[in-house]
Amino acid sequence: MKPSDGETATAASPSPASHALWTSRRRLLQAAVIIVASVVVFWPALHGDWLWDDDVDITGNPITQSPGGLWNIWFNPGTQIDYYPIKASVQWIQWHLWGNDTFGYHLTNLVLHIVSALLVWRLFHRLGLKLAWLGGLIFAVHPALVESVAWIAELKNTLSMPFFLLSAIFYLEYEEHKRWNDYLWSLGWFLAAMLTKPTMVMFPAVILLYLWWKRGRVGKDDLETTVPFFAVSFVLGVVTLIMSSWHKYLHHQTPEMIPLGGVSSRLALTGLTLAFYFAKAVWPAGFLPIYPQWPVNPPTLLQFLPWPVLGGLLFWFWRKRQSWGRHALFGFGFFLLMLLPFSGLVRISFMYTTWVMDHFLYIPILGLIGLVLAGLEQANRRMPPPARHAGIGLIAVILAAMIVDSRVCAEQFTGSEVLWTYTLKYYPNARIAHNNLGNAFLDKKDIDGAIAEYQKAIAIDSDFALARNNLGGVLAQKGRVDEAIAQYQKALAIDPNYAEAHNNFGDSLVQKHQLSAAIDQYRTAVAINPEFAQARYNLGSTLAQAGQMDEAIEQYQKALEINPDVAEIHNNLGNTYFQKNDMEDALAQYREALRIKPDFDNARNNLGNVLLQMGRLDDAIAEYQKVLETNPGYVETHSNLGVALIRKGQMQEALAQFQEAVRLNPANPQAQNNLARLEETLRQNPGQK
């Protein structure tokens, strides 16, 4: 049909409903791309094993594994290395859901990372960036962020990031609409982020930078609205600094062992660190879990070069602040502010091993991604269509390369042996990598391989007390106790306050039956670290062997104050009460041990012994039988059950138990004596049943 005279033919415009539907479908497709790309990148790591500090957080953390651990996590901060209660609470939940199955932990990290990528998209959209979705995709697949997602212990990064992004998004909502509800949500999410991991301690300063970027000035009202954010940042930042002192107990990383130097060294290191992180964000290649430490004490003149370069860039941006420079100052300023706490100005425990770690880029990189998006938008407006299409193709190629590189990085986090072998390929003198590879060999019972790696670490650094302590441990396992003691002594000569080395030294002295000297070592360990539950447990056990029952009980009780849900401590405390003939208290401790660990055969056998001693024969027999139902090879229980049956007058049944005990272990003197006595009794009284 042709138009009538005076009419103009126009294309029908889409209705608002169809436009909304198209927009919704497009966003779902974009979200799907982010999700699929993330899964492709991190698929190799989903079934990855435990790594490095995962034992401190989860597998070797009695607070995480304790049924009552949540109380200690929130209200007894001295029992944890860091006060990150939300992160620790989530790990407590994870342990009670999945235990040692790492898949659930990795899946949690991946889901949180995807959520963060989608929130990054939302944040950039709220900031007016038209390519906001691309920013979310870059965040999802950037190789520098793989470490944060593929390493279970870095849950503190992936969990704190959504809280941080929500805080930022709600603050933008508050700025636009001045709704106090949005302000309170922003403050609440910021508090949650800080209680998860206080890496965003500089966020209040970022808020002021944002307000300047938006309005060109910062007014009195702006300062007042940031006061609560600064208060949260200050209080929890101070708590973190205080709690960081606990690192030395489990990581053996005391501040004086970090070769940081004075003011000039720290300034040089800060400039080098900022330059390193910028380079890794812009040119994402050559990633390692640890990097060689630059010798900055004293610094060379060349090591100060990043400062004039940085100063020149900031001056250039400031000169252009009326146009594009304002955006550059905002994005680059965000990057610098969020990196500042980890740049080398203050000593932090990780600096004992390396100056830089990739996971510290997880939040700061947002500033640079935002700048890239802004630059691409400017280029898109100025390019002719052919160049624009070529640019889109180039971006697609870069993203594909990043996905491939990130997947390769993720493959290195599948297990300790893989990770540290890969590290040593590119950094052969990494003493901590040799030490950690030794730990990986130890985990798979390759004692000789572990010894070789610990020795390599010591060859690189003869003052590496951690490796000497670990070498002592494996030498002790091999029965080479004197050599183990020599390693502990060398470790303690390097650092007399190494609590774990004192504890292990005590263990070796016990093996040599030098109980008094072992007690001295355990006492030193708990004097250095009063929260060292294992050392208190060992001290209590050795005191009991030495006949000092009252003090042994005191040490067990103190160990249980620290870790109340360790069944072995309750069992040993019960043994000590039993030796003091305090049957009621012994009974209570054995029952508590079995409440925590129902399949604890030794505690159930001991419970039977107490009941037998108290004359409760039927109860004792029932406990012995429960042990033998699950562990029919338990020689001592067969023998004890025989004794209980004799007291019940059931001689033939008792004889069968003693015979089974001797069959299982012909060299067991108790079983042999019981069998011989009963057989003699039955010979003298042939009519006795």
mmCIF file of C-alpha atoms in Angstrom, residues 376-392:
data_model
loop_
_atom_site.group_PDB
_atom_site.id
_atom_site.type_symbol
_atom_site.label_atom_id
_atom_site.label_comp_id
_atom_site.label_asym_id
_atom_site.label_seq_id
_atom_site.Cartn_x
_atom_site.Cartn_y
_atom_site.Cartn_z
ATOM 1 C CA LEU A 376 37.221 2.806 24.609
ATOM 2 C CA GLU A 377 34.072 4.937 24.670
ATOM 3 C CA GLN A 378 36.063 7.984 23.563
ATOM 4 C CA ALA A 379 37.753 5.987 20.820
ATOM 5 C CA ASN A 380 34.414 4.553 19.675
ATOM 6 C CA ARG A 381 32.970 8.051 19.237
ATOM 7 C CA ARG A 382 35.922 9.281 17.220
ATOM 8 C CA MET A 383 36.614 6.262 14.998
ATOM 9 C CA PRO A 384 35.067 5.788 11.557
ATOM 10 C CA PRO A 385 32.954 2.596 11.206
ATOM 11 C CA PRO A 386 35.669 0.418 9.564
ATOM 12 C CA ALA A 387 38.159 1.213 12.324
ATOM 13 C CA ARG A 388 35.432 0.685 14.911
ATOM 14 C CA HIS A 389 34.771 -2.821 13.613
ATOM 15 C CA ALA A 390 38.472 -3.597 13.628
ATOM 16 C CA GLY A 391 38.646 -2.358 17.212
ATOM 17 C CA ILE A 392 35.818 -4.672 18.248
#
